[in-house]
PDB file of C-alpha atoms in Angstrom:
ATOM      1  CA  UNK A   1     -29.375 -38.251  18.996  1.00 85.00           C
ATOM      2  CA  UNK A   2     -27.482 -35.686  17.019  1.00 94.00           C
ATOM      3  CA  UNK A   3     -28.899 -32.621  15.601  1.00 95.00           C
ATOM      4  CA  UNK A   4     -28.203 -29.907  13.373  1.00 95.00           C
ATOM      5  CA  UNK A   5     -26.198 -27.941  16.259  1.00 96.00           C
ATOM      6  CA  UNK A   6     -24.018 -30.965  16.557  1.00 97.00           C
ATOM      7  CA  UNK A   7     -23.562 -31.266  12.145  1.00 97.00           C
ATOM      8  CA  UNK A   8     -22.502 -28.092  12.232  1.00 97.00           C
ATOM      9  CA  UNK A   9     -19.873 -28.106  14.987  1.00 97.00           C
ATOM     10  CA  UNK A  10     -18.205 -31.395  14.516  1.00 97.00           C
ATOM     11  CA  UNK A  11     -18.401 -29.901  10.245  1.00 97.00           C
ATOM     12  CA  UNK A  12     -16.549 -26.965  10.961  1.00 98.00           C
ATOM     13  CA  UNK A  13     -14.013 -28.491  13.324  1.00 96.00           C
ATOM     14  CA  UNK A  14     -12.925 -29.908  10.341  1.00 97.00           C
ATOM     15  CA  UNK A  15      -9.467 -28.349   8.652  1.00 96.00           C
ATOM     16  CA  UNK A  16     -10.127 -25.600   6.625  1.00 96.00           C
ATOM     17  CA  UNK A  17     -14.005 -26.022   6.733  1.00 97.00           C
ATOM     18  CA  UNK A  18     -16.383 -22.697   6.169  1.00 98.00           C
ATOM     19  CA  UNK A  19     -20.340 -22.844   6.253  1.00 98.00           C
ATOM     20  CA  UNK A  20     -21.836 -20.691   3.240  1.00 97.00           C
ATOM     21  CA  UNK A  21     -25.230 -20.700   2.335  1.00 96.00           C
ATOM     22  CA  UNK A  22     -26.504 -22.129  -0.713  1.00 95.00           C
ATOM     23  CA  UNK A  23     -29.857 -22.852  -2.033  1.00 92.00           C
ATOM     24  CA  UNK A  24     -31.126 -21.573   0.700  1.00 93.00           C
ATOM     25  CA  UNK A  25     -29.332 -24.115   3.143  1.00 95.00           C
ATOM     26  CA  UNK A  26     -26.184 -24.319   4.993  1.00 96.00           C
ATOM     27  CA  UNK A  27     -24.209 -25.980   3.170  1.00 98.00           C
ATOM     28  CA  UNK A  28     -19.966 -26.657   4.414  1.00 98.00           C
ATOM     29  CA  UNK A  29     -16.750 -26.964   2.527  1.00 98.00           C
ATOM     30  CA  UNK A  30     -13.147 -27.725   2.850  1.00 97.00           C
ATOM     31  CA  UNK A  31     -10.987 -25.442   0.890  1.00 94.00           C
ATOM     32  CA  UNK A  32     -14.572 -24.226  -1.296  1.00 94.00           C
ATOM     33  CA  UNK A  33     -15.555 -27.733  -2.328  1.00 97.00           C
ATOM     34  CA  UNK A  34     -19.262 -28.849  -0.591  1.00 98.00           C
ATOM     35  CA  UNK A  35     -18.988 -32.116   1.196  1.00 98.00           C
ATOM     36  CA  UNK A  36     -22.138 -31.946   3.299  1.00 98.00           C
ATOM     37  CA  UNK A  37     -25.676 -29.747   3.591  1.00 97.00           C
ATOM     38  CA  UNK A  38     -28.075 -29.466   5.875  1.00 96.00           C
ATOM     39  CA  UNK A  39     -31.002 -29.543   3.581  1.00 91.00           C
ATOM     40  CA  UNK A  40     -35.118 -28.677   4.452  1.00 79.00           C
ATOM     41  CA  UNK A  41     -35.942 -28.819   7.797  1.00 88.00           C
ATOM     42  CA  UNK A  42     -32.321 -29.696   9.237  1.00 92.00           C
ATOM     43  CA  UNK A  43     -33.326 -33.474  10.405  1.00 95.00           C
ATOM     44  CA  UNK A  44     -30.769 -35.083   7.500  1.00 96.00           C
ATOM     45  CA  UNK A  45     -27.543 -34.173   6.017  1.00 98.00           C
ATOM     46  CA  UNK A  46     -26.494 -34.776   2.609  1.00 97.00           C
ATOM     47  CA  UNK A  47     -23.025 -36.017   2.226  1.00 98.00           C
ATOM     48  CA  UNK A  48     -20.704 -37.289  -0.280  1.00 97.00           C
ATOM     49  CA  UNK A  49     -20.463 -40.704  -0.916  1.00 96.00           C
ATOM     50  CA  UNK A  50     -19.198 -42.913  -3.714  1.00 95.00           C
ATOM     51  CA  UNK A  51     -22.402 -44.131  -5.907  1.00 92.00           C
ATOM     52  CA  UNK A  52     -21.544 -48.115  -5.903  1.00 91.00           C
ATOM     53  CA  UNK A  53     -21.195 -47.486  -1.679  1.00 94.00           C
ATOM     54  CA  UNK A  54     -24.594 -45.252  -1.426  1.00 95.00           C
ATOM     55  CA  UNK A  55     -26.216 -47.868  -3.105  1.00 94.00           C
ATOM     56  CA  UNK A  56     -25.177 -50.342  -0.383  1.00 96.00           C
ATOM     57  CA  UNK A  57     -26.087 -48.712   2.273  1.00 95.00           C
ATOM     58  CA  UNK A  58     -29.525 -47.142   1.049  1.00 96.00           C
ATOM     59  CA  UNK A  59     -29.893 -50.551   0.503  1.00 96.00           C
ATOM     60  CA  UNK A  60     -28.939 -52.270   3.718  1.00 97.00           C
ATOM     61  CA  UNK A  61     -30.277 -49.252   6.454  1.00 97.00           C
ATOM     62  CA  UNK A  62     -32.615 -47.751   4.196  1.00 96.00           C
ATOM     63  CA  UNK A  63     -34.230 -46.397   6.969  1.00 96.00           C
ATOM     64  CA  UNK A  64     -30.816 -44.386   7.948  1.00 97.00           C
ATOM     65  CA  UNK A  65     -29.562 -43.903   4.394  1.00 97.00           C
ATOM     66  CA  UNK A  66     -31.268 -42.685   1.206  1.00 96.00           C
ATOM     67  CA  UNK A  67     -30.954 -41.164  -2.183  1.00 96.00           C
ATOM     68  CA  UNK A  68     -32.541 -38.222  -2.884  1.00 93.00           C
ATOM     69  CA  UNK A  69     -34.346 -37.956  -6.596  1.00 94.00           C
ATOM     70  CA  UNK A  70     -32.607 -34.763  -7.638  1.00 91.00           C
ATOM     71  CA  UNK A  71     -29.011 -36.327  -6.658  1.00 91.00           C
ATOM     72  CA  UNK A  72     -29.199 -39.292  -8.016  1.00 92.00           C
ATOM     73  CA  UNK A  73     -26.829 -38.855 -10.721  1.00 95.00           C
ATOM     74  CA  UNK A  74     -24.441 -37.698  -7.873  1.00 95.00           C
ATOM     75  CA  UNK A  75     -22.009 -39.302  -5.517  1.00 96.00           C
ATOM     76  CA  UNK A  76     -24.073 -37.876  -2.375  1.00 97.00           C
ATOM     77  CA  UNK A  77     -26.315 -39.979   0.123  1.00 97.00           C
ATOM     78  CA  UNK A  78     -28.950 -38.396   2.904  1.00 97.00           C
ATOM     79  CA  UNK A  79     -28.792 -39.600   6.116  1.00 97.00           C
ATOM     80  CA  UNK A  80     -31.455 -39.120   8.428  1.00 97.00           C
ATOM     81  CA  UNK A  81     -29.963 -37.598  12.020  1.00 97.00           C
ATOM     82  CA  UNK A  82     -32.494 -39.816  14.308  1.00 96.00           C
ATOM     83  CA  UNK A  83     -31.480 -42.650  13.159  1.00 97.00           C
ATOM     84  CA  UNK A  84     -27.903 -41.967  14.144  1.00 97.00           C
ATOM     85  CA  UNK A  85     -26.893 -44.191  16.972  1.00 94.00           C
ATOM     86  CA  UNK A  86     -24.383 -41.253  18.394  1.00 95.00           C
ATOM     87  CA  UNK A  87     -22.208 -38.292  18.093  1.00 95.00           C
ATOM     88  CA  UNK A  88     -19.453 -40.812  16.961  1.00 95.00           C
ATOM     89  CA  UNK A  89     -21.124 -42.150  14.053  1.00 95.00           C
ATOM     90  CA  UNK A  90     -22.526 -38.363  12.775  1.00 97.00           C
ATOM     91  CA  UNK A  91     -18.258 -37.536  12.809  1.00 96.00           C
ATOM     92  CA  UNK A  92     -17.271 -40.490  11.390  1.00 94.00           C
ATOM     93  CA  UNK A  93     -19.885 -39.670   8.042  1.00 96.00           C
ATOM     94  CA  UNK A  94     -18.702 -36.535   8.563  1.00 97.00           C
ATOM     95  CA  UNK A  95     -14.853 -37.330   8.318  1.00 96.00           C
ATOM     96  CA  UNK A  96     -15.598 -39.454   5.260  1.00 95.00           C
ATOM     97  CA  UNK A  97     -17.261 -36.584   2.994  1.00 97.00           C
ATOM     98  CA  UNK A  98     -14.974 -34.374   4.240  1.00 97.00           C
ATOM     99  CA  UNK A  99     -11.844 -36.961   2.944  1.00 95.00           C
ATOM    100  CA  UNK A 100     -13.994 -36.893  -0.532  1.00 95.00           C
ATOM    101  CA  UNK A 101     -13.587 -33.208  -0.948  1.00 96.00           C
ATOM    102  CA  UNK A 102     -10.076 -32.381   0.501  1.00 96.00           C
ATOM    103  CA  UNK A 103      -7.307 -31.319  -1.551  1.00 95.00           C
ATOM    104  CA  UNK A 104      -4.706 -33.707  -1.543  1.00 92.00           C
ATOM    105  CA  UNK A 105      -2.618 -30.657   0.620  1.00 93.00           C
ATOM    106  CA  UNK A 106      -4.718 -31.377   3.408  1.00 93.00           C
ATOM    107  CA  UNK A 107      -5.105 -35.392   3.332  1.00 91.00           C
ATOM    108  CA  UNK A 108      -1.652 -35.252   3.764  1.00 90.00           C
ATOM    109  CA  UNK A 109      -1.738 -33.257   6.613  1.00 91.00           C
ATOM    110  CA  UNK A 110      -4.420 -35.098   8.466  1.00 90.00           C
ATOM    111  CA  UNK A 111      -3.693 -38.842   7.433  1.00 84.00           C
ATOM    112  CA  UNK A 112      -6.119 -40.410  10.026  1.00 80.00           C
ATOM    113  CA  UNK A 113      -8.529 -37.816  10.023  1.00 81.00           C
ATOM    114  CA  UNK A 114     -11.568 -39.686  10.335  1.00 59.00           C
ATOM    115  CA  UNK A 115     -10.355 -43.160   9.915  1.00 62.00           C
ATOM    116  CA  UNK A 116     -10.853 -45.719  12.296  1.00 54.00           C
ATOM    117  CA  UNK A 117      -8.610 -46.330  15.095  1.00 54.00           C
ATOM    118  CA  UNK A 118      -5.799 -48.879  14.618  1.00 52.00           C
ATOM    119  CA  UNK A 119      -5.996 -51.752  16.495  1.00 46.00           C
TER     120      UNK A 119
END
């Protein structure tokens, strides 16, 4: 099961990825733009995550996947770390945000950063 340790290292082996706190949380960007936090007590992230596809999957594993009140009106979904079935699937969430926030500079540098393996 992943934890926070795990977040943070697979975050910041990300291109251009820094950790800053913010709001009293760790909180990690690519090139300054947040795509995942570690909010409260560390046991969920918060990442970025197109509304219409939050909703889905809030939906579908809503005990893996849910939408905090006070984002909402954002493109972010929590995800709760124990419910993670490995390492794999924490990078691959990971990967995703972190393709939401990238300047386009570094999407073209990393094309299959993140994306599944072609078969």
């Amino acid at each position: 099961m992943p934890d926070a340790e795990d977040v943070r290292r697979i975050a910041l082996s990300l291109p251009d990825t820094t950790e800053k706190i913010a709001w009293s949380m760790p909180t990690f960007r690519v090139a300054g733009k947040m795509f995942a936090t570690l909010p409260e007590d560390e046991t969920s992230i918060a990442v970025r995550c197109p509304k219409e596809e939050r909703d889905e999957l809030a939906l579908a594993e809503p005990g893996k996947f849910w939408i905090a009140d006070h984002e909402a009106q954002f493109a972010w979904v929590r995800v709760r770390l124990t419910e993670l079935e490995d390492e794999d699937e924490l990078r691959d969430i990971l990967a995703d945000s972190w393709r939401q926030a990238a300047p386009a500079r570094l999407l073209e540098a990393h094309p299959r950063l993140g994306l599944p393996p072609q078969g």
